[in-house]
Coordinates of C-alpha atoms in Angstrom, one line a residue:
Chain A
M44 CA -20.6 -9.4 -26.6
T45 CA -19.1 -6.1 -25.8
P46 CA -15.2 -6.5 -25.0
I47 CA -13.8 -6.3 -21.9
L48 CA -11.3 -4.1 -22.9
E49 CA -11.1 -1.7 -25.6
F50 CA -8.7 0.3 -26.7
R51 CA -9.8 3.3 -29.4
D52 CA -7.6 5.1 -31.7
L53 CA -5.3 5.5 -28.5
S54 CA -2.1 8.0 -28.1
K55 CA 0.0 8.5 -25.5
V56 CA 3.3 10.8 -24.9
F57 CA 4.9 11.1 -21.0
F58 CA 7.5 12.3 -19.7
K59 CA 10.7 10.4 -18.2
G60 CA 12.1 13.1 -16.6
E61 CA 13.2 15.9 -18.9
Q62 CA 12.8 13.5 -22.1
R63 CA 9.5 13.4 -23.9
V64 CA 8.8 9.9 -24.7
H65 CA 5.6 9.4 -27.4
A66 CA 4.7 5.6 -26.2
L67 CA 1.5 5.0 -28.5
A68 CA 0.4 5.9 -31.6
H69 CA -3.0 5.0 -32.8
V70 CA -3.1 1.8 -31.1
T71 CA -7.1 0.3 -31.7
A72 CA -7.8 -3.3 -30.2
E73 CA -10.2 -4.9 -27.9
V74 CA -9.6 -7.8 -25.0
E75 CA -12.1 -10.4 -25.1
E76 CA -13.8 -11.8 -21.6
G77 CA -11.9 -14.9 -20.7
E78 CA -9.1 -14.6 -23.1
L79 CA -5.6 -14.6 -22.5
L80 CA -4.2 -11.9 -24.9
A81 CA -0.5 -11.5 -25.2
I82 CA 1.3 -8.4 -26.4
V83 CA 5.0 -8.5 -27.4
G84 CA 7.1 -6.0 -28.8
P85 CA 10.4 -4.5 -27.9
S86 CA 12.3 -2.8 -25.2
G87 CA 10.2 0.4 -24.4
C88 CA 7.8 0.2 -27.4
G89 CA 4.9 1.2 -24.8
K90 CA 3.5 -2.0 -23.7
S91 CA 3.9 -0.7 -20.2
T92 CA 1.8 1.8 -21.6
L93 CA -1.1 -0.1 -22.2
L94 CA -1.3 -1.4 -19.1
N95 CA -0.9 1.7 -17.0
L96 CA -3.7 3.0 -19.4
S97 CA -5.7 -0.4 -18.6
A98 CA -5.3 0.1 -15.0
G99 CA -6.3 3.9 -15.0
L100 CA -3.1 4.6 -13.2
M101 CA -2.5 7.6 -16.4
E102 CA -4.9 9.1 -18.7
P103 CA -4.9 8.8 -22.6
G104 CA -3.6 11.3 -24.7
T105 CA -5.7 11.0 -27.1
G106 CA -8.4 8.3 -28.2
E107 CA -9.8 5.8 -25.4
V108 CA -10.2 3.0 -22.9
L109 CA -13.4 1.5 -22.3
Y110 CA -13.7 -1.5 -19.6
R111 CA -17.1 -3.1 -19.9
G112 CA -17.9 -0.4 -22.8
Q113 CA -17.7 2.9 -20.1
P114 CA -14.8 4.9 -20.2
L115 CA -12.1 4.2 -17.4
T116 CA -12.1 8.1 -16.0
R117 CA -10.7 6.8 -12.4
V118 CA -8.5 3.8 -11.0
N119 CA -9.5 0.6 -12.5
T120 CA -10.0 -1.5 -9.1
Q121 CA -11.6 -4.4 -11.1
V122 CA -8.0 -5.3 -12.3
S123 CA -5.3 -6.5 -10.3
Y124 CA -2.0 -5.3 -11.8
V125 CA 1.5 -7.6 -11.6
T126 CA 4.7 -6.1 -12.1
Q127 CA 8.5 -7.9 -13.1
K128 CA 9.4 -6.3 -9.5
D129 CA 7.5 -8.5 -6.7
N130 CA 6.5 -5.5 -5.0
L131 CA 5.6 -7.2 -1.7
L132 CA 5.8 -4.7 1.2
P133 CA 8.7 -6.2 2.7
W134 CA 7.3 -5.5 6.2
R135 CA 4.7 -8.1 6.1
I136 CA 4.5 -11.5 6.4
V137 CA 3.3 -13.6 3.5
E138 CA -0.2 -14.2 4.9
D139 CA -0.8 -10.2 5.6
N140 CA 0.9 -9.5 2.2
V141 CA -1.5 -11.9 0.8
A142 CA -3.9 -10.1 3.4
L143 CA -3.7 -6.9 1.7
P144 CA -6.2 -6.1 -1.1
L145 CA -8.9 -7.6 1.5
E146 CA -8.0 -4.4 3.6
L147 CA -8.8 -2.2 0.8
G148 CA -11.5 -0.4 -0.7
A149 CA -15.0 -2.9 -1.3
H150 CA -13.0 -6.1 0.1
A151 CA -13.1 -4.2 3.2
K152 CA -16.4 -5.6 4.2
L153 CA -15.5 -9.3 3.9
S154 CA -16.3 -11.0 7.5
K155 CA -12.8 -12.6 8.9
D156 CA -13.8 -16.1 8.4
D157 CA -14.0 -15.5 4.6
R158 CA -11.2 -13.6 4.5
R159 CA -8.8 -16.4 6.4
E160 CA -10.2 -19.3 4.4
R161 CA -9.6 -16.9 1.2
I162 CA -6.4 -15.8 1.9
A163 CA -5.2 -19.8 3.4
R164 CA -6.7 -20.6 -0.4
Y165 CA -5.2 -18.7 -2.2
I166 CA -1.4 -19.9 -0.3
E167 CA -2.1 -22.7 -1.1
L168 CA -3.0 -22.6 -4.6
V169 CA 0.3 -20.7 -5.1
G170 CA 2.1 -23.7 -3.3
L171 CA 3.1 -21.6 -0.7
T172 CA 1.8 -23.7 2.1
G173 CA 3.8 -23.9 5.1
F174 CA 5.6 -20.5 4.5
E175 CA 2.5 -17.9 5.8
K176 CA 4.9 -16.5 8.2
H177 CA 8.1 -15.5 6.4
Y178 CA 9.0 -12.5 5.8
P179 CA 10.0 -11.7 2.0
S180 CA 13.2 -11.3 2.1
E181 CA 13.7 -14.9 3.6
L182 CA 12.2 -16.3 0.5
S183 CA 13.3 -16.9 -2.7
G184 CA 12.8 -15.1 -6.1
G185 CA 10.0 -18.1 -7.4
M186 CA 8.7 -18.0 -4.0
R187 CA 7.9 -13.8 -3.8
K188 CA 6.7 -14.6 -7.3
R189 CA 4.0 -16.4 -6.0
A190 CA 3.1 -14.3 -3.4
Q191 CA 2.9 -11.6 -5.5
L192 CA 0.6 -14.3 -8.0
A193 CA -1.7 -15.2 -4.3
R194 CA -2.0 -11.6 -3.4
S195 CA -3.1 -10.2 -6.8
L196 CA -5.3 -13.8 -7.5
V197 CA -6.9 -12.9 -3.2
Y198 CA -9.4 -10.4 -4.2
E199 CA -10.5 -12.5 -7.5
P200 CA -10.0 -9.6 -9.7
D201 CA -11.9 -9.9 -13.3
V202 CA -8.9 -8.6 -15.6
L203 CA -5.3 -9.6 -14.5
L204 CA -2.6 -7.5 -16.1
M205 CA 0.4 -8.9 -16.1
D206 CA 3.9 -6.9 -16.7
E207 CA 6.9 -9.0 -17.9
P208 CA 6.0 -10.9 -14.7
F209 CA 8.5 -13.6 -14.8
G210 CA 11.2 -11.4 -17.0
A211 CA 13.8 -11.6 -13.9
L212 CA 13.4 -15.3 -13.3
D213 CA 16.3 -17.9 -14.9
A214 CA 14.9 -20.0 -17.6
Q215 CA 13.9 -23.2 -15.7
L216 CA 12.0 -21.7 -12.9
K217 CA 10.1 -19.4 -15.7
L218 CA 9.0 -22.4 -17.5
V219 CA 7.4 -23.7 -14.3
L220 CA 6.0 -20.7 -13.0
Q221 CA 4.0 -20.4 -16.8
A222 CA 2.5 -23.9 -16.1
E223 CA 1.7 -23.0 -12.8
L224 CA -0.5 -19.4 -14.2
L225 CA -2.1 -21.8 -16.6
R226 CA -3.0 -24.3 -14.5
M227 CA -4.2 -21.6 -12.3
W228 CA -6.2 -19.8 -15.5
E229 CA -7.3 -22.9 -17.1
G230 CA -11.2 -23.0 -16.2
T231 CA -11.5 -19.5 -14.4
G232 CA -13.1 -17.5 -16.9
K233 CA -10.5 -14.3 -15.9
T234 CA -9.1 -12.5 -18.4
L235 CA -5.5 -12.2 -18.6
V236 CA -3.5 -9.8 -20.7
F237 CA 0.3 -10.9 -20.4
V238 CA 3.0 -8.3 -21.4
T239 CA 6.0 -9.6 -22.7
H240 CA 9.4 -9.6 -25.0
D241 CA 10.1 -13.3 -25.1
L242 CA 7.6 -14.8 -28.0
A243 CA 8.2 -17.9 -27.4
E244 CA 6.5 -17.4 -23.6
A245 CA 3.9 -15.1 -25.6
I246 CA 2.9 -18.4 -28.2
T247 CA 3.2 -20.7 -25.4
I248 CA 0.4 -19.6 -23.0
A249 CA -2.2 -17.3 -24.9
D250 CA -4.8 -17.5 -27.3
R251 CA -4.1 -14.3 -29.0
V252 CA -0.6 -12.3 -29.2
I253 CA -0.6 -8.7 -30.4
V254 CA 2.9 -8.0 -31.4
M255 CA 3.8 -4.1 -31.1
S256 CA 6.5 -2.1 -33.4
S257 CA 9.3 0.0 -31.0
R258 CA 8.4 3.6 -29.8
P259 CA 5.7 4.8 -31.0
G260 CA 4.2 1.8 -30.4
R261 CA 1.5 0.5 -32.8
I262 CA 0.8 -2.9 -33.6
R263 CA 2.3 -5.3 -36.4
A264 CA 0.6 -8.2 -36.4
I265 CA -2.2 -10.4 -34.5
E266 CA -2.5 -13.7 -34.2
H267 CA -4.9 -16.2 -33.1
I268 CA -2.7 -19.4 -31.1
D269 CA -5.1 -22.4 -32.1
L270 CA -3.0 -25.0 -30.1
P271 CA -5.1 -27.3 -27.7
R272 CA -5.7 -26.3 -24.4
P273 CA -4.4 -27.6 -21.4
R274 CA -1.2 -27.0 -23.0
D275 CA 2.2 -28.4 -21.8
V276 CA 4.8 -25.3 -21.3
F277 CA 7.8 -27.7 -21.5
G278 CA 6.8 -29.6 -24.7
I279 CA 4.4 -27.1 -26.6
R280 CA 7.4 -25.9 -28.7
F281 CA 7.5 -29.2 -30.2
V282 CA 4.1 -29.5 -31.4
P283 CA 3.7 -28.9 -34.9
G284 CA 2.0 -25.6 -35.4
F285 CA 4.3 -23.5 -33.0
G286 CA 6.8 -23.5 -35.5
D287 CA 4.4 -21.6 -37.7
Y288 CA 3.6 -19.1 -34.9
F289 CA 6.8 -18.6 -34.2
E290 CA 8.1 -17.7 -37.7
R291 CA 5.7 -15.9 -38.7
L292 CA 5.0 -13.8 -35.4
W293 CA 9.2 -13.7 -35.4
S294 CA 9.2 -11.8 -39.0
A295 CA 6.6 -8.8 -37.9
L296 CA 8.8 -8.2 -34.6
R297 CA 11.9 -8.4 -36.2
E298 CA 11.5 -5.2 -38.1
D299 CA 11.8 -3.5 -34.6
I300 CA 14.5 -5.2 -33.3
H301 CA 17.4 -3.3 -34.4
Q302 CA 15.6 -0.1 -33.8
G303 CA 14.5 -0.9 -30.1
Q304 CA 17.7 -2.3 -28.8
E305 CA 18.9 1.5 -29.7
V306 CA 16.1 3.0 -27.3
Chain B
M116 CA 4.6 -30.0 -4.8
A117 CA 5.9 -28.7 -1.4
E118 CA 9.2 -30.6 -1.4
T119 CA 9.9 -28.6 -4.5
V120 CA 9.4 -25.1 -3.1
A121 CA 11.4 -26.0 0.2
S122 CA 14.7 -27.1 -1.9
Q123 CA 13.9 -23.4 -3.6
A124 CA 13.7 -21.5 -0.8
G125 CA 16.5 -22.1 1.0
V126 CA 15.1 -21.2 4.3
E127 CA 15.4 -24.7 5.8
S128 CA 16.5 -24.7 9.7
R129 CA 20.3 -24.1 9.9
P130 CA 22.3 -27.2 9.2
P131 CA 23.9 -29.0 12.0
I132 CA 27.0 -28.1 13.3
D133 CA 29.7 -29.8 11.1
E134 CA 33.2 -30.7 12.1
V135 CA 34.7 -28.0 9.6
F136 CA 33.5 -25.1 11.8
L137 CA 35.7 -26.5 14.3
V138 CA 39.0 -26.6 12.2
D139 CA 38.4 -24.5 9.4
P140 CA 41.7 -22.1 9.7
S141 CA 39.8 -19.5 8.6
V142 CA 36.9 -19.6 11.6
R143 CA 39.9 -19.4 14.3
A144 CA 41.5 -17.0 12.2
R145 CA 38.3 -15.0 12.9
R146 CA 37.7 -15.8 16.2
R147 CA 41.5 -15.2 17.4
Q148 CA 41.0 -11.7 15.6
T149 CA 37.7 -10.8 17.9
V150 CA 40.0 -11.4 20.9
I151 CA 42.9 -9.4 19.6
V152 CA 40.5 -6.3 19.6
A153 CA 38.7 -6.9 22.6
V154 CA 42.3 -7.4 25.0
A155 CA 43.6 -4.6 22.7
R156 CA 40.7 -2.1 23.8
I157 CA 40.5 -2.7 27.4
A158 CA 44.3 -2.6 27.5
L159 CA 44.4 1.1 25.8
A160 CA 41.6 2.1 28.5
V161 CA 43.4 0.5 31.0
A162 CA 46.7 2.5 30.2
G163 CA 45.1 5.4 29.3
L164 CA 44.0 5.5 32.9
L165 CA 47.4 4.6 34.5
A166 CA 49.0 7.1 32.6
W167 CA 46.4 9.6 33.5
E168 CA 46.5 9.3 37.1
L169 CA 50.2 9.1 37.1
A170 CA 50.9 12.4 34.8
S171 CA 48.6 14.2 37.3
D172 CA 50.6 16.5 40.1
R173 CA 54.1 14.8 38.5
L174 CA 54.0 16.5 35.2
I175 CA 50.7 18.1 34.7
S176 CA 48.9 20.0 37.9
S177 CA 45.6 18.3 38.9
F178 CA 44.2 21.5 38.8
W179 CA 44.2 21.4 35.2
I180 CA 43.1 17.5 34.4
S181 CA 42.2 16.3 37.8
S182 CA 42.7 12.1 38.0
P183 CA 41.1 9.1 37.6
S184 CA 41.0 8.2 41.1
A185 CA 39.8 12.0 41.9
I186 CA 37.1 11.5 39.1
W187 CA 35.7 8.6 41.1
S188 CA 35.7 10.0 44.3
A189 CA 33.9 13.3 43.3
L190 CA 31.6 10.6 41.8
L191 CA 30.9 9.2 44.6
R192 CA 30.5 12.4 46.6
F193 CA 27.7 13.5 43.8
T194 CA 26.0 10.6 44.8
A195 CA 26.6 10.5 48.6
D196 CA 25.5 14.4 48.8
G197 CA 22.3 13.3 46.6
Q198 CA 23.4 15.5 43.9
L199 CA 23.4 13.2 41.2
V200 CA 20.5 11.2 40.5
P201 CA 18.2 14.2 40.8
A202 CA 20.1 16.1 38.7
V203 CA 20.5 12.9 36.0
W204 CA 16.4 12.4 35.9
V205 CA 16.1 16.2 35.5
T206 CA 18.1 16.0 32.2
L207 CA 16.9 13.2 31.5
L208 CA 13.5 14.2 31.3
E209 CA 14.2 17.2 29.4
T210 CA 16.1 15.4 26.7
A211 CA 13.2 12.6 26.1
A212 CA 10.1 15.5 26.7
G213 CA 12.5 17.7 23.6
F214 CA 13.6 14.1 21.7
A215 CA 9.7 13.3 21.8
A216 CA 8.4 17.2 20.7
G217 CA 10.9 17.5 17.9
G218 CA 11.1 13.8 16.3
A219 CA 7.1 14.2 16.3
A220 CA 7.3 17.4 14.7
G221 CA 10.1 16.0 12.2
I222 CA 8.2 12.9 11.4
L223 CA 5.0 14.8 10.7
V224 CA 6.7 17.6 8.6
G225 CA 8.8 15.1 6.7
L226 CA 6.0 13.0 6.2
A227 CA 3.8 16.3 4.7
F228 CA 6.6 17.3 2.2
G229 CA 6.9 13.7 1.1
I230 CA 3.3 12.8 0.3
S231 CA 2.6 16.3 -0.9
P232 CA 5.5 17.6 -3.1
I233 CA 3.2 21.4 -3.3
I234 CA 4.2 21.6 0.3
A235 CA 7.5 21.0 -0.3
R236 CA 7.6 23.5 -2.7
I237 CA 6.6 25.9 -1.3
L238 CA 7.9 25.5 2.2
D239 CA 11.6 24.4 1.6
P240 CA 13.3 28.0 1.3
Y241 CA 11.8 28.9 4.2
L242 CA 13.1 25.5 6.4
V243 CA 16.2 26.3 4.9
A244 CA 16.4 29.5 6.4
L245 CA 15.3 28.4 10.0
N246 CA 17.8 25.3 9.8
S247 CA 20.7 28.2 9.4
I248 CA 19.7 29.9 12.4
P249 CA 22.5 28.9 15.1
R250 CA 20.1 27.3 17.2
V251 CA 22.1 28.6 20.5
A252 CA 21.1 32.3 19.5
L253 CA 17.4 31.4 20.2
I254 CA 18.0 30.7 23.9
P255 CA 17.2 34.3 25.1
L256 CA 14.4 34.5 23.0
F257 CA 13.0 31.2 24.8
I258 CA 13.6 32.5 28.3
L259 CA 12.4 36.1 27.4
W260 CA 8.6 33.7 26.1
F261 CA 9.0 30.8 28.4
G262 CA 10.6 31.6 32.0
I263 CA 13.8 29.8 32.6
G264 CA 12.0 26.8 33.7
F265 CA 11.4 23.1 31.8
E266 CA 9.7 24.7 28.6
T267 CA 13.0 26.4 27.9
K268 CA 14.8 23.6 28.0
V269 CA 12.7 21.3 26.1
L270 CA 11.8 23.6 23.1
F271 CA 16.1 24.1 22.5
A272 CA 16.3 20.2 23.0
A273 CA 13.5 20.0 20.2
T274 CA 15.0 22.5 17.7
L275 CA 17.9 20.1 17.6
V276 CA 16.1 17.4 17.2
F277 CA 13.7 18.6 14.4
F278 CA 15.7 18.4 11.8
P279 CA 17.8 15.5 11.2
V280 CA 14.5 13.7 11.9
F281 CA 12.8 15.4 9.4
L282 CA 15.2 15.5 6.5
N283 CA 15.5 11.5 7.2
T284 CA 11.4 11.1 7.1
F285 CA 12.1 13.2 3.9
A286 CA 13.9 11.2 2.2
G287 CA 12.2 8.1 3.4
A288 CA 8.9 9.6 2.1
R289 CA 10.6 10.6 -1.4
D290 CA 12.0 7.2 -1.6
V291 CA 8.5 5.1 -1.5
D292 CA 8.3 2.7 -4.4
R293 CA 6.1 4.2 -7.0
D294 CA 5.7 0.9 -8.2
L295 CA 4.1 -0.4 -4.9
I296 CA 2.1 2.7 -5.2
D297 CA 0.0 1.8 -8.2
V298 CA -0.2 -1.7 -7.3
I299 CA -2.1 -1.1 -4.1
R300 CA -4.4 1.8 -5.9
V301 CA -5.3 -1.2 -8.7
M302 CA -6.3 -3.0 -5.1
G303 CA -8.5 -0.3 -4.5
A304 CA -6.5 1.6 -2.0
S305 CA -7.3 5.2 -1.0
R306 CA -5.3 8.4 -0.2
L307 CA -4.9 7.4 3.3
D308 CA -4.9 3.9 2.6
V309 CA -1.7 4.4 0.5
I310 CA -0.2 7.0 3.3
R311 CA -1.0 4.3 6.1
R312 CA -0.1 1.1 4.4
V313 CA 3.0 2.1 2.4
F314 CA 4.4 5.3 3.1
V315 CA 4.6 4.8 6.8
P316 CA 5.9 2.1 7.1
S317 CA 8.3 2.3 4.3
A318 CA 9.7 5.5 5.9
L319 CA 10.2 4.4 9.1
V320 CA 13.9 2.7 8.1
W321 CA 14.7 6.5 7.8
V322 CA 12.8 7.5 10.4
F323 CA 14.4 5.5 12.8
A324 CA 17.7 6.5 12.0
G325 CA 16.9 10.3 11.8
L326 CA 16.1 9.7 15.4
R327 CA 19.1 7.4 16.2
M328 CA 21.0 10.6 14.7
S329 CA 19.7 12.8 17.6
I330 CA 19.3 11.6 20.5
P331 CA 22.4 13.0 21.1
F332 CA 21.5 16.3 19.9
A333 CA 18.0 15.9 22.5
L334 CA 20.6 15.2 25.4
I335 CA 23.3 18.5 23.9
G336 CA 20.0 20.7 23.6
A337 CA 18.9 20.2 27.4
V338 CA 22.7 20.2 28.5
I339 CA 23.3 23.1 27.3
A340 CA 20.0 24.8 28.2
E341 CA 21.3 23.8 31.4
M342 CA 24.3 25.5 31.4
F343 CA 22.7 28.7 30.2
T344 CA 19.9 28.8 32.8
S345 CA 19.5 26.7 35.2
N346 CA 19.3 25.0 39.1
E347 CA 19.6 21.7 38.6
G348 CA 20.4 19.0 36.0
L349 CA 23.5 17.8 34.7
G350 CA 24.0 20.9 32.8
Y351 CA 23.9 22.7 36.2
L352 CA 26.3 20.6 37.4
I353 CA 29.4 20.8 34.6
A354 CA 28.7 25.0 34.7
V355 CA 28.8 25.4 38.8
T356 CA 31.7 22.4 39.3
A357 CA 33.7 24.3 36.3
N358 CA 33.1 27.6 38.0
Q359 CA 34.1 26.5 41.7
Y360 CA 37.4 25.1 39.5
D361 CA 36.3 21.8 41.0
T362 CA 38.0 19.9 37.9
A363 CA 37.5 16.3 39.0
G364 CA 33.7 17.5 39.6
S365 CA 33.1 19.1 35.9
F366 CA 34.9 15.5 34.9
A367 CA 32.4 13.2 36.9
S368 CA 29.3 15.0 35.4
L369 CA 30.8 14.8 32.2
L370 CA 31.1 10.9 32.1
V371 CA 27.7 11.0 33.2
T372 CA 26.2 12.9 30.6
T373 CA 28.4 10.3 28.2
V374 CA 26.6 7.3 29.8
L375 CA 23.5 8.8 29.8
G376 CA 24.0 9.4 25.9
L377 CA 25.0 6.3 25.0
V378 CA 22.1 4.5 27.3
L379 CA 19.3 6.4 25.4
T380 CA 21.4 5.6 21.8
W381 CA 21.4 1.9 22.9
G382 CA 17.3 1.9 23.8
V383 CA 16.5 3.6 20.8
S384 CA 18.9 1.4 18.7
Q385 CA 16.4 -1.9 20.4
A386 CA 13.6 0.3 19.7
E387 CA 14.2 -0.2 15.9
R388 CA 15.5 -3.5 16.0
R389 CA 12.8 -4.4 17.2
T390 CA 10.6 -2.3 15.3
L391 CA 12.3 -3.1 11.8
R392 CA 12.4 -7.3 12.8
W393 CA 11.5 -7.6 8.9
R394 CA 15.1 -5.8 8.1
S395 CA 17.2 -7.9 10.3
N396 CA 17.3 -10.8 7.5
N397 CA 18.7 -9.2 4.7
A398 CA 21.1 -7.1 6.9

């Protein structure tokens, strides 16, 4: 089966103001359809660049990004992008924020009833029923995250690209939302690429973890996580095997941590 | 589930009035302060008017400073002889038309600049040059082109309104969150979608700031143009009373102009509050 996403010998340079940033160097990897892949690495290792390339928001410097076997030449609208910021439109209430993707492109063809039904279903899925008429500024950080998730899921994309989605949340809320994410994802067959700098988070949720080096980002290690599903995010760190994965991946990550912190 | 969500939210309806709100000294201190401010403001106005009234013709000739009572009777006279209402109406129309024209142009050009950095780079020096023209110097040209009627006043008011609105809209469009644009492009948004659903609403906060700022400019523009060339409007009334050494009349027309400015500014603020209701919650 062709992988849903494929990076072939990918390198990338971009400008941050006047400064030239060498973000990726010769990255080759595949994302299988339906898997939950976590990408871990020190800050500024090009993880986000990899997602931007997958979404077709950036062009590769050298190398290729293939989506279902085809090179990406423009914005990839088969995916959904979830960032650390919630990126909700502050002038729209929750319901209208969730409706946003259904007003755009091919999704706009959906009939009114279907649209209403879908919005209600996804708002319920993320547990925001009763808050449809609230503005984002009236919601807590966790609820804004939920609204953002509903908006990302409502147009039923094939792939979810998540860039440190829970990075700005407190530790407890993070666990709660990890559990929710797994509950929503397990059994859907959707592909999920989850970027994080939190190794424990990666092992907790992922089928496969890729460890990247600091800038320019290269792949240091790839590990299959064979922990049983459905997983209990609160207890999984005490399951035998978790510690071994952690140690192995940590040793790959550790080599770059000092450099990473200087960047 | 619903319960945990609600408790995380912190948006439950307001708690019932607790006894502490009635007795806490900081609440009372705050209330006392509010009262002091209100009383002092009124006292200041009364004292000022009283001092003016007493000084008039006792310390300084009323020829120069008139007096509050004379201004009041001038106001009544203007109303009675039917000068005031038409003058206010004419000036109001000119102000509104100039405000609308200058505001619309400012918003359009500001958005174009914000959306296309190339347009911004090409036109930037020209706009800087235009903005440094002393606007009053344009009035003779406008009279040459459009005569001494309505158009000249509207156009002049519009030139004053354009720049604050343009600069604010531009700043607003530049301030748009690029991540937001990326996220909605991935959802399938076209360029037009991005402009309609992100650029315009997100620049609106700045646009309103510009509009609120330029309401007085619109009024200034209309009044100045009237003083130059007109036989109607508040500007004309100010000019003609001053020429006749009718100090009370001048003060009365100034007072009306000021009130008109306040009312217009209040109107725009109300429109802003309604349109930007989503903001009032974090203000």
